[in-house]
Amino acid sequence: MPKWPFHSDQLTQARGVVSISSGLLVVIAVITLFVGGLTWHTLGELRQAVRQQRVDALTQSVELVASQTELALQDHDFSRIRRLLIDAQATGHYQRLSIEYGDQQLLLSTDLGSEYRQNLPANWGESSLPVERKSRFDPAIHRLTIHEPLQVSEHQNAVLIAESMPFPRLEMLWRFQLASKIMVLSGLVMGLLAILQLRQRTAPLFAIRSALCSYAQGHTSTHSLLVSSQFGPEARAFNDLLQERDALVSRLDLMDCENTISSIGSDTFGLSSICAALSHGMIVLDTNLNIIYLNSSGAAYLGADPSMSIGKSLESIDTEESFMKAASSILNPDAARKQVFEIELEHSSSILRATCSRVSRDQDTICLIYLEDITQQRHADKSLNVFIAQATHELRTPLTNIRLYTEEAMDSEVTDEKFRSEAFNMISSESRRLERLVSDMLCVSELEAGSMQIRKESVRPESMFEELERDYSAQAQAKEIVLNFDMPPKFPTIEGDRDRLGQAIHNLIGNALKYTPTKGTVTVKVDFDEMDSMTVSVSDTGIGISKEDQKRIFERFCRASDQRIESIAGTGLGLTITQEIAKMHAGDLVVESELDQGSTFILTIPSGRSAQNNAVNKAA
Amino acid sequence: MMTFDLQTIGAVSVLRPVGPVASVEDAAQFVEKSRGLVSSSMGRFVLDASELSYVDSSGLEALVDIAEQLNRYGQVLKMCQISETMAETIRVTQTAESFECFEHVQDAVRSYR
């Protein structure tokens, strides 16, 4: 027989085998009992009939002998009486024949050892002998004794006592009857076994029946209806059904809940639809921590299927133990009604803020877990903290220089005008640096906050580049750097913010001049494609940027890790701002560089037509 | 051949497909790439359509597919810098409610705060 847990086909097979064996045993037991009992009874009747037949024959024989004896007694012929008895015994049916008279005095007997009279008595005396025939069968010796009264005269009575030969035992019939008795006993044993087996098989049914009766009496909780699993597969199946019923009831409760929510919602949308559309996760648990509602966002955060999770324990889908702990804690009536905690999901590196609340209505209590994805918020906070730390650090250096030089210049003991002049120059230089830094930081701050706006207008690039050439010619000349402007013969008009575009190209040319040593060359090349998109390439023969530094030079406050630039003033914000400005114009800024070979920054700005094509139609 | 530029701004994944979605193969590649990012970022996803010059019916189906996946996280597909042609396609096919459009990437990213 297959063992638990059964597969469905094995279970069917096992159930069939058990039913057939028990039923067959019962049938065999009944047949055996019936046949054995019938045989036993029939053989008993047969033996009784045979004995009765023998008794009847002997009785008739005794009656005959008695009638002959009476006649002989009336004739006072003693010898004839004796012959009659001897002849009767000679038939072989009797072991002993005797005649008694008076007070049980022996008149005559066929037993040779007995003493009896040799003639008839003159006085018969008072008789205490029976007046009716009496028969007695002694089963111990299987012998029949018949007392047959003899009427001698009106006042003279005697009795003929005939003791039969032992009756034959009818061995064959007796053996058959013994065999039938054994059959009956076997039938009883089999019946007993069948009853035991049936009792074993029906025990779970009775347990289940008892549970169903309890259910009928109003005890509907699963805990009170569960039967011991020791009763076997039926009991376990019944318990499984109860568990499934619980799940279904939970689902129905949820549906009721949703219907209720829908009914109290607006005319068009139910609250359940609204909950389902929330970008935040929502989990509703009952007091057993089973899920009765889970919206799609909540399911996504937990990595679960919302439709399959209803009715299940939170433990079965929750990979984070903190939810279970919080929910268990919040459902405690003595605990606070609300608990807020943050959790980092291992599988997605996301940070969730979970607000766990206990909600009570009438006698029902549920646990509501509200999940907010605060990953981006945390990133923003972290970025802000880093920005503040970096800005503080950057501001401290020029402020310290200003403070030191001011203190030195104000010192009354210092009378050297040349030193004072240098100090004032340094203070002025550091002030401008501070101004640039603050300006750049404000710009980055605006970019971060999203408050920086570009005012698009028609820009004529040639005038912008003429201004740039004028601004930087003197600086290049002072540093003995060759500054070339490679301009196209004709400039189309582009759409953009002239000031911001000028700021971006300023940063690129300024950086190129800053990081190019004396006698170097800086080339500004402007191109337009067939869509009139503008590409500004600023190439230099400077110190170049390593591959590692190229990956991070667009980050805020980032400067290359080259020792040669440590003495060169810079905020590390210029390229960040330039790239953001490019992106705000739907363009881009990329760098191509090799260490000690120079760098080329390529700024791409879509022109009016392509920018118009790329512009977002918010109405869509 | 379609290529993809991937950028992570804070905790938001920004995908910029380069080239048109003009075949079933392109659409499948686009969906596969997007699905992975949506799943790994738990729905913090922005589609930068600045280089997505054209989408055919399979491309539009791919966009709706990605939007449906984002719906599971309670999000909508946030797109930025979509072309006029694409905006018209979305309008004509009445699928605009599946998307949220922004002018710049930063605007779309900021909407996740």
XYZ file of C-alpha atoms in Angstrom:
733
model
C 0.000 0.000 0.000
C 1.411 3.392 -0.858
C 2.478 5.666 1.995
C 1.415 9.218 2.774
C 1.587 11.648 1.074
C -0.362 9.924 -1.705
C -0.583 11.007 -5.285
C -4.143 11.178 -6.464
C -3.956 7.873 -8.384
C -2.201 6.169 -5.452
C -4.824 7.474 -3.068
C -7.606 6.103 -5.244
C -5.795 2.760 -5.441
C -5.218 2.644 -1.678
C -8.804 3.563 -0.945
C -9.970 0.768 -3.279
C -7.713 -1.846 -1.705
C -8.840 -1.005 1.808
C -12.513 -1.006 0.886
C -12.273 -4.329 -0.964
C -10.340 -6.112 1.808
C -12.712 -4.967 4.566
C -15.811 -5.729 2.543
C -14.528 -9.133 1.446
C -13.684 -10.042 5.024
C -17.182 -9.118 6.142
C -18.811 -11.118 3.343
C -16.665 -14.190 4.049
C -17.378 -13.906 7.769
C -21.126 -13.681 7.164
C -21.132 -16.638 4.735
C -19.019 -18.718 7.103
C -21.259 -17.882 10.019
C -24.382 -18.643 8.007
C -23.165 -21.926 6.528
C -21.552 -23.069 9.770
C -24.573 -22.123 11.835
C -27.001 -23.743 9.415
C -24.948 -26.931 9.239
C -24.609 -27.061 12.986
C -28.323 -26.576 13.486
C -29.281 -29.090 10.778
C -26.931 -31.753 12.083
C -28.203 -31.172 15.620
C -31.782 -31.584 14.409
C -30.788 -34.706 12.496
C -29.139 -36.254 15.549
C -32.178 -35.379 17.649
C -34.511 -36.946 15.080
C -32.490 -40.137 14.923
C -32.532 -40.443 18.722
C -36.256 -39.698 18.907
C -36.911 -42.341 16.304
C -34.960 -44.790 18.396
C -36.830 -43.746 21.574
C -40.170 -44.200 19.802
C -39.200 -47.667 18.611
C -38.057 -48.691 22.096
C -41.226 -47.242 23.662
C -43.412 -49.224 21.291
C -41.377 -52.330 22.037
C -41.695 -51.742 25.798
C -45.473 -51.191 25.416
C -45.746 -54.533 23.620
C -43.696 -56.334 26.248
C -45.733 -54.614 28.981
C -49.075 -55.674 27.489
C -47.893 -59.298 27.202
C -46.524 -59.130 30.730
C -49.840 -57.797 32.092
C -51.665 -60.751 30.504
C -49.169 -63.171 31.990
C -49.498 -61.512 35.423
C -53.238 -61.751 35.282
C -52.812 -65.459 34.445
C -50.298 -65.792 37.366
C -47.893 -67.398 34.890
C -44.471 -66.422 36.279
C -42.452 -68.489 33.871
C -44.110 -66.892 30.884
C -43.265 -63.499 32.255
C -39.653 -64.526 32.631
C -39.546 -65.828 29.057
C -41.072 -62.632 27.768
C -38.354 -60.548 29.446
C -35.561 -62.865 28.306
C -36.901 -62.862 24.757
C -37.164 -59.098 24.807
C -33.564 -58.737 25.981
C -32.498 -61.201 23.365
C -33.541 -58.679 20.705
C -30.403 -56.726 21.749
C -32.241 -53.471 22.330
C -32.152 -53.710 26.107
C -29.380 -53.970 28.527
C -31.692 -54.848 31.392
C -35.414 -55.486 31.900
C -36.973 -55.760 35.321
C -40.345 -55.686 37.074
C -40.875 -54.038 40.440
C -43.958 -54.112 42.642
C -45.117 -52.665 45.957
C -42.527 -50.478 47.530
C -39.956 -50.899 44.750
C -39.449 -54.577 45.477
C -37.846 -56.483 42.641
C -40.140 -59.137 41.162
C -38.073 -60.170 38.212
C -34.912 -58.975 36.406
C -32.846 -60.036 33.406
C -29.715 -58.990 35.293
C -28.094 -62.188 36.390
C -26.512 -60.626 39.438
C -29.796 -59.441 40.898
C -31.822 -61.347 43.438
C -35.520 -61.545 42.647
C -38.489 -63.699 43.567
C -39.089 -67.069 41.875
C -42.883 -66.731 41.936
C -45.562 -64.186 42.086
C -46.183 -62.592 45.523
C -49.408 -63.377 47.385
C -49.617 -59.860 48.776
C -48.707 -57.046 46.356
C -48.855 -54.520 49.196
C -49.308 -50.741 48.994
C -47.815 -49.502 45.764
C -45.808 -46.265 45.494
C -45.051 -46.969 41.864
C -45.922 -44.491 39.093
C -49.220 -44.974 37.333
C -48.025 -43.313 34.096
C -45.171 -44.066 31.766
C -41.925 -42.246 32.459
C -38.953 -42.009 30.126
C -35.522 -40.598 31.042
C -32.512 -40.259 28.790
C -29.141 -40.103 30.437
C -26.876 -38.112 28.082
C -23.751 -39.098 29.981
C -24.140 -42.724 29.101
C -26.504 -42.252 26.152
C -29.004 -44.653 27.661
C -32.821 -44.538 27.796
C -34.731 -45.820 30.801
C -38.501 -46.390 30.468
C -40.828 -47.045 33.415
C -43.995 -48.697 32.034
C -46.823 -49.250 34.639
C -48.417 -52.729 34.710
C -52.038 -53.190 35.821
C -52.251 -56.656 37.510
C -55.676 -56.190 39.126
C -57.711 -53.329 40.492
C -55.454 -52.924 43.543
C -52.334 -54.674 42.371
C -49.795 -52.647 40.373
C -46.305 -53.220 39.129
C -43.887 -51.440 36.799
C -41.769 -52.699 33.950
C -38.377 -51.011 33.907
C -36.552 -51.214 30.587
C -32.992 -49.925 30.303
C -31.893 -49.624 26.697
C -28.498 -50.435 25.294
C -26.381 -47.231 24.942
C -27.419 -45.279 21.854
C -24.806 -45.087 19.073
C -23.040 -41.674 19.094
C -23.507 -41.077 15.319
C -19.778 -40.267 14.953
C -19.979 -38.969 11.414
C -22.742 -36.544 12.251
C -20.895 -35.482 15.374
C -17.720 -34.754 13.397
C -19.677 -32.763 10.871
C -21.266 -30.823 13.646
C -17.834 -30.175 15.207
C -16.585 -28.949 11.837
C -19.570 -26.636 11.519
C -18.855 -25.376 15.025
C -15.297 -24.543 13.984
C -16.702 -22.784 10.940
C -18.930 -20.695 13.130
C -16.006 -19.804 15.378
C -13.891 -18.895 12.338
C -16.711 -16.748 11.061
C -16.903 -15.009 14.403
C -13.152 -14.368 14.444
C -13.253 -13.033 10.885
C -16.227 -10.897 11.737
C -14.350 -9.529 14.721
C -11.318 -8.737 12.581
C -13.524 -7.066 9.984
C -15.176 -4.996 12.693
C -11.777 -3.957 14.040
C -10.581 -3.024 10.588
C -13.757 -1.172 9.778
C -13.539 0.604 13.074
C -9.998 1.642 12.254
C -11.099 2.838 8.818
C -14.171 4.592 10.078
C -12.443 6.300 13.020
C -11.453 9.331 10.892
C -14.958 9.430 9.456
C -16.392 9.548 12.948
C -13.862 12.225 13.908
C -14.838 14.235 10.834
C -18.520 13.631 11.607
C -17.927 14.899 15.125
C -16.249 18.026 13.692
C -19.168 18.548 11.319
C -21.627 18.198 14.207
C -19.615 20.827 16.109
C -19.809 23.020 13.027
C -23.588 22.513 12.932
C -23.722 23.603 16.568
C -22.002 26.858 15.686
C -18.343 26.150 16.384
C -17.027 27.447 13.067
C -13.426 28.324 13.870
C -10.852 26.189 12.121
C -8.982 25.631 15.349
C -11.972 23.914 16.955
C -12.777 21.865 13.853
C -9.330 20.454 13.151
C -9.060 16.679 13.673
C -5.928 14.852 14.686
C -3.751 14.052 11.720
C -2.968 10.683 13.353
C -6.271 9.476 11.915
C -4.621 9.243 8.540
C -5.000 10.746 5.096
C -8.738 11.427 5.429
C -8.122 13.554 8.500
C -5.280 15.391 6.821
C -7.417 15.985 3.736
C -10.214 17.317 5.951
C -7.759 19.672 7.669
C -6.496 20.825 4.270
C -10.070 21.541 3.236
C -10.509 23.630 6.369
C -7.373 25.598 5.525
C -8.625 26.154 2.006
C -11.965 27.250 3.431
C -10.108 29.803 5.563
C -8.305 31.113 2.497
C -11.581 31.367 0.607
C -13.262 33.089 3.518
C -10.382 35.554 3.651
C -10.759 36.195 -0.054
C -14.479 36.678 0.340
C -13.798 39.045 3.227
C -11.428 40.929 0.982
C -14.024 41.061 -1.765
C -16.561 42.320 0.756
C -14.008 44.842 1.911
C -13.358 45.932 -1.660
C -17.074 46.111 -2.352
C -17.539 48.177 0.769
C -14.677 50.425 -0.210
C -16.131 50.686 -3.709
C -19.553 51.489 -2.360
C -18.249 54.312 -0.187
C -16.018 55.658 -2.931
C -17.022 58.221 -5.495
C -19.564 57.445 -8.144
C -16.949 56.785 -10.788
C -14.092 55.210 -8.892
C -14.057 52.954 -5.875
C -11.379 53.362 -3.227
C -9.975 49.976 -4.193
C -9.259 51.258 -7.688
C -7.638 54.294 -6.176
C -5.532 52.135 -3.847
C -4.520 49.954 -6.786
C -3.365 53.026 -8.731
C -1.243 54.348 -5.863
C 2.471 54.537 -6.499
C 2.923 53.633 -2.841
C 2.520 50.119 -1.533
C -0.393 49.154 0.676
C -0.719 45.919 2.652
C -3.688 45.110 4.876
C -3.324 42.248 7.356
C -5.774 40.559 9.680
C -4.944 39.666 13.269
C -3.380 36.376 12.160
C -1.041 38.326 9.872
C -2.815 36.966 6.798
C -2.957 39.305 3.823
C -6.457 40.578 3.090
C -5.435 43.300 0.676
C -2.287 44.021 -1.292
C -2.090 46.619 -4.033
C 0.133 46.195 -7.059
C 2.881 48.503 -5.786
C 3.026 46.663 -2.469
C 3.239 43.354 -4.305
C 6.018 44.709 -6.523
C 8.012 45.885 -3.513
C 7.665 42.460 -1.873
C 8.247 40.627 -5.149
C 4.892 38.838 -4.862
C 1.902 38.189 -7.094
C -1.025 40.211 -5.667
C -3.769 37.793 -6.745
C -1.930 34.752 -5.342
C -0.994 36.419 -2.075
C -4.487 37.118 -0.733
C -5.306 34.863 2.196
C -1.697 33.829 2.669
C 0.400 34.642 5.654
C 2.689 37.661 5.307
C 5.499 35.368 6.372
C 5.084 33.296 3.204
C 5.920 36.225 0.904
C 7.872 38.584 3.135
C 11.576 38.192 2.766
C 12.176 41.028 5.196
C 11.526 40.044 8.794
C 11.006 43.634 9.883
C 7.478 43.734 8.399
C 6.468 40.676 10.389
C 7.971 42.056 13.577
C 6.355 45.456 13.130
C 2.949 43.991 12.226
C 3.033 41.577 15.188
C 4.000 44.394 17.471
C 1.399 46.855 16.167
C -1.455 44.360 16.570
C -0.738 44.180 20.277
C -3.486 46.329 21.853
C -1.015 47.652 24.415
C 1.432 48.859 21.757
C 1.447 52.242 20.010
C -1.046 52.548 17.156
C 1.567 53.604 14.623
C 5.150 52.670 13.925
C 7.374 54.145 11.203
C 10.607 52.570 10.080
C 12.839 52.471 7.049
C 13.995 49.350 5.345
C 16.498 48.695 2.575
C 15.350 45.924 0.251
C 18.175 43.529 -0.403
C 17.003 42.440 -3.832
C 16.752 45.927 -5.327
C 18.825 48.264 -3.125
C 15.726 50.389 -2.711
C 14.874 52.191 0.504
C 11.279 52.016 1.697
C 9.630 53.951 4.458
C 7.026 51.718 6.090
C 4.231 53.186 8.171
C 2.590 50.425 10.152
C -0.781 51.317 11.718
C -3.375 49.479 13.768
C -6.921 50.166 12.576
C -9.865 49.119 14.729
C -13.525 49.175 13.811
C -16.172 47.639 16.060
C -14.516 44.444 17.253
C -12.308 43.963 14.193
C -8.703 44.973 14.088
C -6.474 45.121 11.038
C -2.910 46.151 10.398
C -2.232 48.608 7.569
C 1.306 48.840 6.210
C 1.928 51.805 3.920
C 5.145 51.682 1.884
C 6.836 54.696 0.281
C 9.833 54.443 -2.006
C 12.228 57.077 -0.657
C 15.315 55.878 -2.525
C 15.522 58.921 -4.774
C 14.800 61.218 -1.833
C 17.627 59.635 0.128
C 19.939 60.065 -2.877
C 18.955 63.721 -3.114
C 19.538 64.238 0.624
C 22.891 62.545 0.366
C 23.833 64.641 -2.673
C 22.803 67.792 -0.840
C 24.921 66.863 2.170
C 27.896 66.126 -0.061
C 27.330 69.404 -1.913
C 27.228 71.379 1.336
C 30.367 69.673 2.590
C 32.193 70.319 -0.666
C 30.969 73.916 -0.908
C 32.032 74.634 2.650
C 35.439 73.236 1.932
C 35.803 75.263 -1.271
C 34.639 78.487 0.366
C 36.947 78.129 3.306
C 40.211 78.511 1.304
C 39.583 81.959 -0.278
C 37.933 83.220 2.910
C 40.970 82.193 4.942
C 43.291 83.896 2.476
C 41.207 87.071 2.575
C 41.152 87.045 6.362
C 44.936 86.499 6.662
C 45.878 89.161 4.117
C 43.430 91.645 5.607
C 44.859 91.095 9.076
C 48.413 91.547 7.738
C 47.481 94.714 5.802
C 45.738 96.193 8.844
C 48.672 95.472 11.072
C 49.982 98.873 12.120
C 53.537 97.569 12.288
C 53.611 96.756 8.592
C 54.552 99.880 6.723
C 55.781 98.296 3.511
C 53.506 99.744 0.824
C 54.603 97.075 -1.675
C 53.505 94.312 0.697
C 50.219 96.108 1.301
C 49.664 96.446 -2.409
C 50.317 92.703 -2.889
C 47.952 91.932 -0.035
C 45.195 94.035 -1.537
C 45.752 92.405 -4.909
C 45.514 88.988 -3.297
C 42.373 89.995 -1.411
C 40.864 91.238 -4.638
C 41.839 88.049 -6.475
C 40.451 85.813 -3.741
C 37.276 87.897 -3.635
C 36.776 87.371 -7.377
C 37.443 83.668 -6.881
C 34.875 83.661 -4.126
C 32.428 85.488 -6.344
C 32.966 82.977 -9.154
C 32.600 80.124 -6.761
C 29.376 81.467 -5.294
C 28.089 82.206 -8.783
C 28.878 78.678 -9.970
C 27.386 77.188 -6.834
C 24.211 79.166 -7.322
C 24.117 77.956 -10.881
C 24.556 74.321 -9.814
C 22.022 74.812 -7.061
C 19.533 76.132 -9.601
C 20.258 73.154 -11.807
C 19.764 70.751 -8.924
C 16.583 72.431 -7.788
C 15.284 72.555 -11.322
C 14.698 76.261 -11.001
C 17.145 77.213 -13.743
C 15.221 78.205 -16.796
C 16.496 78.811 -20.279
C 14.979 81.597 -22.257
C 15.004 80.415 -25.819
C 15.427 82.990 -28.486
C 16.984 83.265 -31.894
C 20.707 83.444 -31.383
C 23.204 84.616 -33.954
C 26.305 82.571 -33.099
C 28.770 84.729 -35.067
C 28.321 87.707 -32.715
C 28.642 85.454 -29.706
C 31.946 84.029 -30.960
C 33.251 87.481 -31.850
C 32.706 88.502 -28.227
C 34.410 85.361 -26.980
C 37.417 85.986 -29.236
C 37.728 89.543 -27.916
C 37.419 88.384 -24.286
C 40.090 85.706 -24.463
C 42.632 87.178 -26.923
C 44.359 89.225 -24.258
C 44.491 86.321 -21.795
C 45.926 84.025 -24.474
C 48.441 86.607 -25.499
C 49.530 87.124 -21.909
C 50.159 83.402 -21.559
C 51.770 83.190 -24.996
C 49.160 80.763 -26.185
C 47.967 80.696 -29.761
C 44.181 80.990 -29.741
C 42.555 80.086 -33.064
C 38.902 80.503 -33.946
C 37.988 78.273 -36.894
C 34.617 79.638 -37.936
C 32.420 78.581 -40.833
C 31.810 81.072 -43.633
C 28.151 81.312 -42.806
C 26.318 80.970 -39.469
C 22.697 79.859 -39.342
C 20.490 81.124 -36.539
C 19.950 78.721 -33.655
C 17.325 78.509 -30.924
C 18.703 78.818 -27.401
C 19.532 80.902 -24.382
C 22.333 83.217 -25.526
C 23.684 83.924 -22.026
C 23.733 80.265 -20.994
C 25.326 79.155 -24.256
C 27.917 81.897 -23.858
C 28.563 80.735 -20.275
C 29.058 77.157 -21.458
C 31.550 78.069 -24.203
C 33.275 80.501 -21.817
C 33.888 77.639 -19.421
C 35.352 75.453 -22.169
C 37.703 78.130 -23.593
C 38.642 79.292 -20.073
C 39.529 75.733 -19.028
C 41.555 75.198 -22.233
C 43.614 78.324 -21.636
C 43.981 77.510 -17.947
C 45.352 74.010 -18.421
C 47.501 74.678 -21.515
C 51.073 75.608 -20.767
C 52.901 78.554 -22.350
C 53.544 78.323 -26.108
C 50.589 75.999 -26.490
C 47.648 76.226 -28.855
C 43.925 76.408 -28.263
C 41.574 75.975 -31.197
C 37.874 76.755 -31.172
C 36.164 75.173 -34.142
C 32.501 75.684 -34.986
C 30.574 73.474 -37.415
C 26.951 73.148 -38.513
C 25.439 69.989 -39.982
C 22.657 69.695 -42.547
C 20.069 70.118 -39.752
C 21.937 73.267 -38.654
C 22.935 71.675 -35.349
C 25.945 73.482 -33.939
C 29.065 71.636 -32.835
C 31.685 73.592 -30.925
C 35.019 71.799 -30.472
C 37.534 73.346 -28.089
C 40.919 71.646 -28.517
C 44.097 72.373 -26.637
C 47.643 71.095 -26.457
C 47.537 71.042 -22.680
C 48.262 68.448 -20.047
C 45.383 66.173 -21.098
C 43.070 64.125 -18.907
C 43.571 60.507 -17.900
C 40.954 57.881 -18.825
C 39.951 57.495 -15.169
C 39.487 61.244 -14.711
C 37.466 61.526 -17.937
C 34.740 59.420 -16.308
C 34.205 61.848 -13.438
C 35.194 65.351 -14.574
C 31.530 66.225 -15.174
C 30.696 65.587 -11.526
C 30.385 68.531 -9.172
C 33.571 69.827 -7.498
C 35.554 67.195 -9.305
C 38.986 68.077 -10.570
C 41.502 65.822 -12.226
C 43.875 64.050 -9.896
C 46.898 65.460 -11.745
C 49.463 67.100 -9.463
C 50.181 69.701 -12.151
C 46.787 71.355 -11.683
C 46.958 71.718 -7.919
C 48.391 75.237 -8.261
C 45.740 76.230 -10.798
C 42.626 77.827 -9.309
C 39.334 76.129 -10.132
C 36.038 75.271 -8.547
C 35.333 71.960 -10.277
C 31.877 73.185 -11.231
C 32.451 74.593 -14.717
C 32.118 71.362 -16.676
C 29.091 70.286 -14.602
C 27.344 73.530 -15.489
C 28.374 73.319 -19.146
C 27.071 69.801 -19.535
C 23.779 70.675 -17.836
C 23.355 73.706 -20.108
C 23.995 71.464 -23.120
C 21.358 69.011 -21.903
C 18.879 71.797 -21.289
C 19.301 72.653 -24.955
C 18.741 68.961 -25.850
C 22.444 68.789 -26.673
C 25.469 67.110 -25.140
C 29.053 67.625 -24.070
C 31.700 64.945 -24.516
C 35.458 64.850 -24.046
C 38.248 63.231 -26.029
C 41.640 63.421 -24.413
C 44.982 61.753 -23.926
C 47.376 62.486 -21.118
C 50.104 64.983 -22.172
C 48.581 65.206 -25.654
C 45.803 67.681 -25.004
C 42.033 67.539 -24.833
C 39.047 68.234 -27.050
C 35.655 69.116 -25.602
C 32.805 68.790 -28.094
C 29.635 70.701 -27.348
C 26.629 69.846 -29.508
C 23.635 72.155 -29.576
C 20.686 71.303 -31.829
C 19.709 74.176 -34.029
C 16.269 75.706 -34.341
C 14.828 73.045 -36.645
C 16.150 69.968 -34.865
C 15.443 71.508 -31.475
C 11.898 72.125 -32.582
C 11.620 68.491 -33.633
C 12.994 67.369 -30.292
C 10.863 69.732 -28.254
C 8.370 68.073 -26.030
C 4.773 68.513 -26.761
C 3.395 68.593 -23.281
C -0.117 68.460 -24.572
C 0.586 64.894 -25.706
C 20.921 48.806 -35.411
C 19.482 50.271 -32.265
C 21.796 51.213 -29.390
C 21.093 52.326 -25.845
C 22.703 54.898 -23.554
C 22.115 54.243 -19.910
C 22.467 56.866 -17.227
C 21.679 56.661 -13.532
C 20.672 59.932 -11.902
C 20.394 59.391 -8.193
C 18.237 56.273 -7.905
C 16.538 56.773 -11.266
C 17.503 54.822 -14.376
C 17.424 56.914 -17.538
C 17.432 55.036 -20.821
C 18.131 56.813 -24.075
C 17.513 54.616 -27.117
C 19.418 55.780 -30.169
C 17.867 55.073 -33.549
C 14.357 54.307 -34.758
C 12.200 51.424 -33.544
C 11.199 50.176 -36.955
C 10.977 46.411 -36.624
C 9.743 43.691 -34.307
C 13.356 42.822 -33.446
C 14.112 46.418 -32.442
C 10.944 46.521 -30.328
C 11.823 43.240 -28.606
C 15.320 44.502 -27.855
C 13.894 47.777 -26.566
C 11.376 46.024 -24.302
C 13.952 43.598 -22.956
C 16.371 46.401 -22.095
C 13.648 48.510 -20.476
C 12.122 45.648 -18.514
C 15.450 44.846 -16.871
C 15.913 48.468 -15.827
C 12.345 48.835 -14.566
C 12.714 45.712 -12.489
C 16.135 46.556 -11.042
C 15.157 50.151 -10.206
C 11.748 49.157 -8.773
C 9.935 51.383 -11.265
C 12.179 54.462 -11.052
C 12.619 54.718 -14.782
C 12.765 57.546 -17.342
C 12.816 57.156 -21.084
C 14.854 59.853 -22.792
C 13.353 59.903 -26.283
C 15.624 62.614 -27.663
C 17.309 60.152 -30.027
C 14.218 58.070 -30.665
C 13.417 59.511 -34.037
C 10.601 57.179 -35.051
C 8.467 54.366 -33.637
C 6.335 52.033 -35.732
C 3.359 50.014 -34.419
C 5.614 47.443 -32.764
C 7.542 50.270 -31.104
C 4.332 51.782 -29.815
C 3.295 48.377 -28.528
C 6.671 48.152 -26.796
C 6.075 51.510 -25.090
C 2.645 50.361 -23.867
C 4.219 47.104 -22.682
C 6.806 49.008 -20.630
C 4.080 51.300 -19.272
C 2.071 48.260 -18.162
C 5.084 46.864 -16.346
C 5.552 50.211 -14.608
C 1.879 50.164 -13.628
C 2.684 47.225 -11.392
C 4.886 49.580 -9.396
C 2.123 52.190 -9.372
C 4.109 54.289 -11.852
C 3.556 55.562 -15.368
C 6.113 55.680 -18.126
C 7.890 59.017 -17.843
C 9.294 60.181 -21.169
C 11.190 63.304 -22.037
C 12.167 65.109 -25.196
C 9.766 63.215 -27.414
C 9.618 64.285 -31.037
C 6.641 65.956 -32.662
C 6.018 62.865 -34.788
C 6.025 60.615 -31.772
C 3.735 62.953 -29.853
C 1.320 62.886 -32.783
C 1.479 59.082 -32.941
C 0.663 58.860 -29.241
C -2.195 61.311 -29.624
C -3.730 59.564 -32.640
C -3.546 56.104 -31.055
C -5.091 57.454 -27.829
C -2.360 55.971 -25.672
C -1.359 59.286 -24.105
C -2.831 58.337 -20.739
C -0.237 55.586 -20.417
C 2.615 58.099 -20.479
C 3.820 61.174 -18.668
C 5.819 63.625 -20.781
C 8.505 66.052 -19.600
C 10.593 68.607 -21.365
C 13.893 67.657 -19.759
C 15.365 64.572 -18.176
C 15.935 66.452 -14.914
C 12.243 67.314 -14.713
C 11.311 63.649 -15.096
C 13.904 62.559 -12.535
C 12.777 65.195 -10.036
C 9.222 63.894 -10.245
C 10.359 60.790 -8.335
C 11.151 62.783 -5.198
